[in-house]
Amino acid sequence: MQENSIIFKDAFEMIRGIVVILDSKGQVTQCNSYFVDLTGYVASEIIGVDWFETFIPENDRVAIREFFNKVMSKGLNDGYTNSILTKDGEQRIIEWHSKTLDKANGQITGMLCTGFDVTERTAIAAELDKSKKIAIAASQTKTRFLAAASHDLRQPLQSLGLYLAALSKLSVQSEQENIIYKMRQSLSTMGELIDSLLNISKLDSGSITADLCDVNLQELLERVVINNIQQAQSKGLQLECDTVDFVVHTDPGLLERLIENLVTNAIRYTEQGHVRINCLRERDSVRVAISDTGIGIPENHIKSVFEEYYQVNNQVRDRRKGLGLGLSIVKQISQILDHSLDVTSVPNDGSTFSVAVPLGQLNTNTKAEVLKKIELSGHDPVVLFVDDDPAVLDATTMLLSVCGMKVHSALSGEDALAIVDAGIRPDVILSDYRLPKYNGIEVIDRVRIATGTNLPAILVTGEASTEEIDNNNLSNCNVLQKPVDPDKLIALINHLCD
């Protein structure tokens, strides 16, 4: 019997955790040396003391005693966590598990409490939680800043770019043309930098998710061509695109941005020849390939070109060669879409970047929209333009007028409807998204209802995200991000009026 007692005592002491036995009144009858060392008492100071008065912080005593009484009366054996006091008044957080001690007749005589000191672990968890909350708050602040910066920074760039474009189309001397050209180049680089940095920030924050649906690939590619044809022609390049009848399953906005970045990049690094968009069926997907006859990429640089700010042969950061962000954005978008990317290149002979897009299904049950064709009869395009920024309104009106278009300008949706009510029938609606009272989508809808025609529309936005616009599924409408390239805007209006 004595031998069993010794074995029990040895096992009691070997446990690397707290072991405390309380009687039915909550007095300590036994404890191991681990508990003695943790609390700073000697064993003789612990045995026989009231557990609650000695080791439980004053504010917790009532709740802990009630729990103890509940266990003693009902035999509950639950895990729980609470603080205990050491001899010098320090609080330690203990993770407990209790077990009642019963006689043969079922009478509960006490409680065996085992526990582990989780003070440091709890402190680390609390610090991590605090850091997480700080990070979330910082991310939310960053998101709000990006939303404000996206709109506020793009507005003056938009008006300045339009004024310069209008000026360039007037009769000016050759010296002035050169200055205007250089100013437009600098402004374009500034706009591209802001746009790319905002896009990278949105992608890095994880706030962009894919909204997949079935998309007509031909319509998407046509928009990309329209947006880039002026840039290609200004360099003497041919921009060609396959005619396809594929329906793909993707996020149209993200895929269009991905392909447009590849096309823009190809044009930038091609001095002569062509840029082609080809589409090839591959089992359950379509591979959209953008090929050029440009400078090509050495094999040892191919993987690195998708890194942020990485550019081959541009150590001096020549802004005419871009910013080194376009392909990084392409890579991140492809990951969001789960569309595989591929690249092949031969130095001095061109490159081919491609993305595999899953095939979709043509919904034969969807009723095709019957759009009323606007018969122009040779007259100049009539544009109804709505923007609440007077500078942008003035600059855009000036540019479109210089290009031979008839422009009716309005500072609000109400003003636009008043113009229509006065008998004006526009060929195209050009509207900013953020407007007082009615936003751009509502203005377009109301003008279409007033004219009884599904007029082609262009919606311009300086917002960091177009998710709200995309969710409206506005038909026969092109969305442009500020600052809008003046040449692209003019080309798009002319295309919509053809």
XYZ file of C-alpha atoms in Angstrom:
498
model
C 0.000 0.000 0.000
C 2.829 2.325 0.867
C 4.501 1.368 -2.443
C 1.352 2.408 -4.381
C 1.290 5.708 -2.532
C 4.896 6.387 -3.497
C 4.186 5.557 -7.141
C 1.150 7.896 -7.140
C 3.188 10.678 -5.562
C 5.970 10.280 -8.117
C 3.478 10.370 -10.995
C 1.817 13.391 -9.407
C 5.114 15.272 -9.399
C 6.195 14.199 -12.903
C 3.245 15.874 -14.623
C 4.502 18.960 -16.457
C 1.490 21.049 -15.657
C -0.628 22.130 -12.721
C -2.278 19.523 -10.539
C -4.466 20.696 -7.658
C -6.986 18.742 -5.579
C -9.771 20.599 -3.780
C -12.153 19.217 -1.183
C -15.900 19.756 -1.283
C -15.520 23.163 0.418
C -12.932 24.437 -2.036
C -9.888 24.008 0.177
C -6.603 22.782 -1.291
C -5.740 19.265 -0.128
C -2.909 18.487 -2.561
C -0.840 20.175 -5.269
C 2.254 19.290 -7.240
C 5.609 21.090 -7.192
C 4.919 22.655 -10.585
C 2.038 24.613 -9.040
C 4.192 25.505 -6.022
C 6.937 26.892 -8.261
C 4.474 28.744 -10.479
C 2.746 30.547 -7.596
C 5.874 31.299 -5.533
C 4.537 29.752 -2.336
C 5.967 26.885 -0.349
C 3.808 23.765 -0.076
C 2.948 24.388 3.579
C 1.463 27.780 2.653
C -0.890 26.183 0.135
C -2.317 23.060 1.760
C -5.556 23.813 3.613
C -6.119 27.335 2.248
C -9.341 28.487 0.602
C -8.768 28.235 -3.156
C -10.984 31.161 -4.097
C -9.744 33.626 -1.470
C -6.083 32.812 -2.083
C -5.680 32.202 -5.787
C -8.640 33.753 -7.630
C -8.632 37.500 -8.475
C -11.275 39.348 -6.488
C -13.409 40.303 -9.483
C -13.664 36.649 -10.588
C -14.306 34.962 -7.232
C -18.109 34.936 -7.310
C -18.299 33.463 -10.825
C -15.601 30.843 -10.185
C -17.151 29.786 -6.862
C -20.550 29.418 -8.561
C -18.962 27.223 -11.213
C -17.286 25.116 -8.516
C -20.590 24.638 -6.697
C -22.272 23.652 -9.946
C -19.625 21.007 -10.585
C -19.867 19.682 -7.053
C -23.671 19.365 -7.212
C -24.125 18.083 -10.766
C -20.813 16.471 -11.564
C -20.082 18.595 -14.619
C -16.578 18.230 -15.986
C -15.961 21.149 -18.350
C -12.844 22.775 -19.674
C -12.462 26.454 -18.869
C -9.892 29.246 -18.633
C -9.371 31.749 -15.855
C -6.670 33.723 -14.106
C -4.962 32.824 -10.827
C -2.865 34.975 -8.507
C 0.727 34.206 -7.559
C 2.154 35.110 -4.167
C 3.530 38.427 -5.485
C 0.157 39.375 -7.007
C 0.933 38.535 -10.637
C -1.927 37.095 -12.654
C -1.322 33.935 -14.722
C -3.857 32.664 -17.240
C -4.566 28.937 -16.822
C -6.376 26.561 -19.149
C -8.144 24.101 -16.826
C -9.921 20.808 -16.957
C -11.718 19.518 -13.871
C -12.819 16.080 -12.798
C -14.904 15.268 -9.742
C -13.684 12.802 -7.144
C -16.426 10.384 -6.054
C -16.903 7.779 -3.347
C -18.142 4.327 -4.215
C -21.706 5.420 -3.387
C -21.473 8.298 -5.895
C -21.015 11.068 -3.344
C -18.780 13.837 -4.725
C -15.965 14.537 -2.267
C -13.780 16.935 -4.186
C -12.329 17.996 -7.500
C -9.159 17.160 -9.377
C -8.027 20.207 -11.373
C -5.346 19.956 -14.030
C -4.161 22.914 -16.022
C -1.544 24.543 -18.184
C -0.140 28.042 -17.983
C -1.132 29.789 -21.251
C -0.250 33.336 -20.222
C 2.448 33.874 -22.841
C 0.447 32.097 -25.533
C -2.603 34.229 -24.756
C -0.507 37.410 -24.838
C 0.915 36.453 -28.245
C -2.572 35.664 -29.547
C -3.858 38.996 -28.241
C -0.966 40.829 -29.868
C -1.597 39.039 -33.164
C -5.280 39.898 -32.952
C -4.385 43.525 -32.240
C -1.980 43.565 -35.175
C -4.632 42.005 -37.391
C -7.151 44.681 -36.418
C -4.583 47.403 -37.083
C -3.808 45.857 -40.481
C -7.523 45.635 -41.350
C -8.030 49.256 -40.307
C -5.007 50.316 -42.358
C -6.322 48.380 -45.347
C -9.719 50.036 -45.012
C -8.056 53.441 -44.778
C -5.983 52.605 -47.837
C -9.097 51.514 -49.712
C -10.859 54.785 -48.854
C -7.776 56.742 -49.903
C -7.547 54.864 -53.196
C -11.211 55.529 -53.915
C -10.755 59.249 -53.271
C -7.370 59.475 -54.994
C -8.612 57.553 -58.002
C -11.345 60.075 -58.663
C -9.697 63.283 -57.472
C -6.344 62.722 -59.179
C -7.871 61.656 -62.475
C -10.195 64.677 -62.767
C -7.529 67.358 -63.429
C -5.586 64.933 -65.650
C -8.758 64.353 -67.637
C -9.456 68.024 -68.286
C -5.799 68.881 -68.986
C -5.472 66.003 -71.470
C -8.631 67.068 -73.294
C -7.525 70.715 -73.513
C -4.178 69.660 -74.986
C -5.874 67.335 -77.456
C -8.203 70.125 -78.565
C -5.254 72.504 -78.892
C -3.321 70.001 -80.987
C -6.158 69.864 -83.531
C -6.183 73.628 -84.067
C -3.924 75.416 -86.504
C -0.650 75.899 -84.647
C 2.928 76.461 -85.682
C 5.348 73.550 -85.920
C 7.243 74.679 -82.794
C 3.996 74.754 -80.840
C 3.022 71.316 -82.168
C 6.269 69.904 -80.820
C 5.657 71.410 -77.383
C 2.068 70.174 -77.329
C 3.229 66.699 -78.333
C 5.781 66.576 -75.516
C 3.228 67.833 -72.998
C 0.758 65.144 -74.075
C 3.477 62.491 -73.749
C 4.309 63.629 -70.210
C 0.638 63.782 -69.292
C 0.065 60.315 -70.731
C 2.933 58.907 -68.662
C 1.565 60.550 -65.514
C -1.898 59.136 -66.147
C -0.485 55.692 -66.882
C 1.577 55.749 -63.674
C -1.411 56.721 -61.513
C -3.651 54.173 -63.215
C -1.112 51.357 -62.883
C -0.297 52.121 -59.236
C -3.983 52.211 -58.318
C -4.574 48.931 -60.161
C -1.607 47.262 -58.441
C -2.826 48.478 -55.044
C -6.320 47.097 -55.664
C -4.954 43.751 -56.824
C -2.516 43.501 -53.894
C -5.268 44.268 -51.391
C -7.268 41.252 -52.571
C -10.369 43.402 -52.999
C -10.841 42.330 -56.625
C -12.654 39.054 -57.261
C -13.799 37.443 -60.481
C -17.477 37.598 -61.452
C -17.636 34.858 -64.074
C -20.228 34.702 -66.831
C -20.530 33.715 -70.501
C -19.094 36.427 -72.763
C -19.035 37.066 -76.505
C -15.283 37.102 -77.191
C -15.578 38.983 -80.494
C -17.270 41.985 -78.872
C -14.622 42.099 -76.154
C -11.749 41.989 -78.661
C -13.362 44.670 -80.811
C -13.340 47.050 -77.841
C -9.651 46.346 -77.245
C -8.867 47.112 -80.899
C -10.885 50.342 -80.838
C -9.035 51.471 -77.701
C -5.591 50.844 -79.211
C -5.904 51.446 -82.965
C -4.889 55.101 -82.740
C -1.763 54.284 -80.732
C -0.759 51.586 -83.235
C -1.386 53.771 -86.294
C 0.611 56.648 -84.808
C 3.644 54.307 -84.856
C 2.893 53.029 -88.353
C 1.905 49.589 -87.051
C -0.890 47.316 -88.202
C -3.207 46.178 -85.401
C -5.037 43.070 -86.578
C -7.569 40.814 -84.886
C -9.161 37.467 -85.779
C -12.894 37.332 -86.364
C -14.212 34.684 -83.996
C -17.546 33.314 -82.829
C -16.443 31.919 -79.458
C -18.361 32.338 -76.229
C -16.023 32.196 -73.217
C -16.624 31.857 -69.473
C -14.751 34.628 -67.680
C -15.013 37.995 -65.980
C -15.350 40.312 -68.998
C -13.936 43.399 -67.290
C -10.856 41.627 -65.946
C -10.188 39.704 -69.173
C -10.517 42.875 -71.248
C -8.028 44.652 -68.961
C -5.634 41.710 -69.224
C -5.747 41.570 -73.033
C -5.577 45.350 -73.372
C -2.448 45.445 -71.189
C -0.844 42.830 -73.446
C -1.801 44.732 -76.598
C -0.579 48.059 -75.182
C 2.682 46.418 -74.145
C 3.130 44.881 -77.594
C 2.582 48.226 -79.336
C 5.032 49.958 -76.993
C 7.866 47.541 -77.758
C 7.233 47.236 -81.514
C 8.696 49.842 -83.852
C 7.679 48.348 -87.193
C 5.475 45.569 -88.510
C 2.325 44.500 -86.720
C 0.531 43.436 -83.569
C -1.954 40.590 -84.031
C -4.646 39.090 -81.805
C -5.200 35.431 -82.714
C -7.634 32.945 -81.184
C -7.147 29.182 -81.248
C -9.534 26.513 -79.940
C -7.875 24.117 -77.461
C -10.306 21.407 -76.285
C -12.364 23.186 -73.598
C -10.732 26.591 -73.899
C -9.747 29.328 -76.329
C -6.156 30.556 -76.337
C -6.084 34.281 -77.048
C -2.596 35.155 -78.299
C -1.116 38.629 -78.795
C 1.869 38.481 -81.163
C 4.176 41.299 -82.229
C 7.211 41.901 -84.410
C 8.981 43.855 -81.679
C 12.295 43.658 -79.856
C 11.611 40.295 -78.198
C 12.759 39.088 -74.785
C 15.945 37.150 -73.981
C 15.144 33.710 -72.560
C 16.766 34.446 -69.189
C 14.443 37.438 -68.699
C 11.110 35.835 -69.631
C 10.038 34.835 -66.096
C 11.140 38.150 -64.616
C 9.068 40.374 -66.925
C 5.973 39.606 -64.826
C 7.564 41.171 -61.730
C 6.607 44.696 -60.696
C 8.802 47.450 -62.202
C 10.992 44.916 -64.028
C 12.000 45.990 -67.509
C 14.572 44.550 -69.878
C 17.216 47.090 -70.947
C 15.655 50.007 -69.076
C 17.838 50.501 -66.031
C 17.661 54.289 -66.406
C 13.820 54.153 -66.105
C 13.026 55.708 -69.497
C 9.287 56.422 -69.162
C 8.838 56.095 -72.930
C 9.373 52.376 -72.391
C 6.581 52.128 -69.867
C 6.560 51.673 -66.118
C 7.130 47.954 -65.731
C 3.694 47.379 -64.176
C 1.575 46.212 -67.119
C 2.716 42.577 -67.139
C 2.594 42.377 -63.342
C -1.066 43.397 -63.542
C -1.603 40.795 -66.278
C -0.147 38.063 -64.066
C -2.264 39.001 -61.037
C -5.451 39.196 -63.113
C -4.734 35.796 -64.658
C -4.380 34.349 -61.158
C -7.690 35.894 -60.058
C -9.390 34.457 -63.173
C -7.506 31.153 -62.946
C -6.605 31.533 -66.636
C -3.167 30.171 -67.552
C -0.602 32.504 -69.133
C 2.108 31.602 -71.603
C 4.864 33.531 -73.352
C 7.305 32.739 -76.127
C 9.823 35.159 -77.548
C 12.818 35.475 -79.853
C 15.120 38.482 -79.355
C 14.817 40.981 -82.224
C 12.031 38.894 -83.770
C 9.011 39.514 -81.536
C 7.001 37.955 -78.707
C 3.726 36.125 -78.211
C 1.819 36.389 -74.940
C -1.280 34.217 -74.616
C -4.014 33.410 -72.130
C -6.238 30.315 -72.101
C -9.885 31.207 -71.479
C -12.483 28.479 -70.737
C -15.238 28.077 -73.289
C -18.728 29.121 -72.260
C -22.152 28.202 -73.547
C -24.268 30.318 -75.833
C -27.592 30.820 -74.094
C -30.108 30.222 -76.869
C -32.943 31.048 -74.496
C -31.715 34.599 -74.029
C -33.753 36.956 -76.131
C -31.472 39.021 -78.353
C -31.880 42.739 -77.919
C -33.174 44.528 -80.988
C -31.350 47.822 -81.165
C -32.675 50.647 -83.281
C -29.927 51.657 -85.689
C -29.224 55.365 -85.705
C -29.292 56.577 -89.278
C -26.801 59.425 -89.474
C -27.465 60.321 -93.116
C -24.008 61.843 -93.382
C -24.487 64.415 -90.624
C -21.931 65.058 -87.918
C -22.368 62.921 -84.779
C -24.580 64.495 -82.140
C -23.219 63.850 -78.637
C -25.099 64.420 -75.393
C -22.340 64.938 -72.822
C -22.966 64.998 -69.048
C -20.323 65.856 -66.417
C -20.616 67.868 -63.213
C -16.992 69.115 -63.376
C -17.043 72.430 -65.309
C -13.400 72.074 -66.442
C -13.950 68.558 -67.816
C -17.245 69.645 -69.391
C -15.590 72.594 -71.112
C -12.502 70.662 -72.261
C -14.474 67.720 -73.639
C -16.961 69.969 -75.410
C -14.088 71.902 -76.977
C -12.325 68.724 -78.145
C -15.398 67.089 -79.671
C -16.421 70.314 -81.361
C -12.973 70.736 -82.890
C -13.363 67.177 -84.254
C -16.561 68.144 -86.063
C -19.118 66.780 -83.610
C -22.214 68.575 -82.366
C -22.069 68.573 -78.583
C -24.891 69.306 -76.154
C -23.403 69.639 -72.675
C -25.099 69.234 -69.303
C -23.836 69.537 -65.728
C -26.413 67.087 -64.357
C -28.857 64.386 -65.348
C -31.725 66.826 -64.986
C -30.049 69.231 -67.428
C -29.495 66.350 -69.866
C -33.172 65.353 -69.741
C -34.155 68.991 -70.304
C -32.034 69.001 -73.486
C -33.817 65.873 -74.730
C -37.210 67.305 -73.786
C -36.321 70.343 -75.922
C -36.208 68.071 -78.976
C -32.522 67.202 -79.269
C -31.948 63.608 -80.415
C -28.340 62.546 -79.731
C -26.521 59.762 -81.570
C -24.383 58.934 -78.527
C -24.648 59.547 -74.784
C -21.337 60.383 -73.095
C -21.708 60.598 -69.330
C -19.591 60.728 -66.200
C -20.595 58.123 -63.605
C -20.473 60.237 -60.461
C -23.165 62.892 -60.855
C -25.517 64.738 -58.487
C -28.965 63.175 -57.915
C -28.797 60.661 -60.806
C -25.609 58.719 -61.467
C -24.411 58.103 -65.016
C -26.218 54.767 -65.364
C -29.505 56.326 -64.321
C -28.975 59.235 -66.726
C -28.363 56.845 -69.631
C -31.480 54.821 -68.755
C -33.656 57.943 -68.473
C -32.405 59.434 -71.752
C -33.042 56.138 -73.539
C -36.578 56.005 -72.160
C -37.169 59.643 -73.161
C -35.945 59.038 -76.736
C -37.482 55.575 -77.075
C -34.137 54.324 -78.426
C -31.403 52.132 -76.966
C -28.790 54.758 -77.748
C -25.127 53.711 -77.682
C -23.519 55.066 -74.549
C -20.091 55.742 -73.095
C -19.768 55.835 -69.325
C -16.639 57.520 -67.930
C -15.516 56.882 -64.367
C -12.682 57.899 -62.098
C -13.634 55.380 -59.425
C -11.023 52.855 -58.257
C -13.462 49.999 -58.857
C -16.041 49.478 -61.598
C -17.784 46.656 -59.711
C -20.900 48.725 -59.019
C -21.105 49.703 -62.692
C -20.490 46.151 -63.895
C -23.241 44.804 -61.619
C -25.826 46.880 -63.489
C -25.161 44.992 -66.744
C -25.915 48.088 -68.795
C -26.376 47.083 -72.446
C -24.840 48.816 -75.466
C -22.509 50.766 -73.184
C -18.735 51.153 -73.104
C -16.996 51.976 -69.799
C -13.825 54.110 -69.876
C -11.532 54.846 -66.940
C -10.239 58.358 -66.391
C -8.016 59.863 -67.593
C -9.520 58.957 -70.956
C -7.191 59.030 -73.941
C -8.695 61.727 -76.242
C -7.854 59.834 -79.438
C -9.473 56.662 -78.089
C -12.571 58.615 -77.084
C -12.933 60.161 -80.533
C -12.345 56.795 -82.241
C -14.959 55.127 -80.035
C -17.600 57.793 -80.699
C -16.999 57.545 -84.443
C -17.182 53.738 -84.252
C -20.500 53.851 -82.367
C -21.916 56.228 -84.974
C -20.790 54.203 -88.007
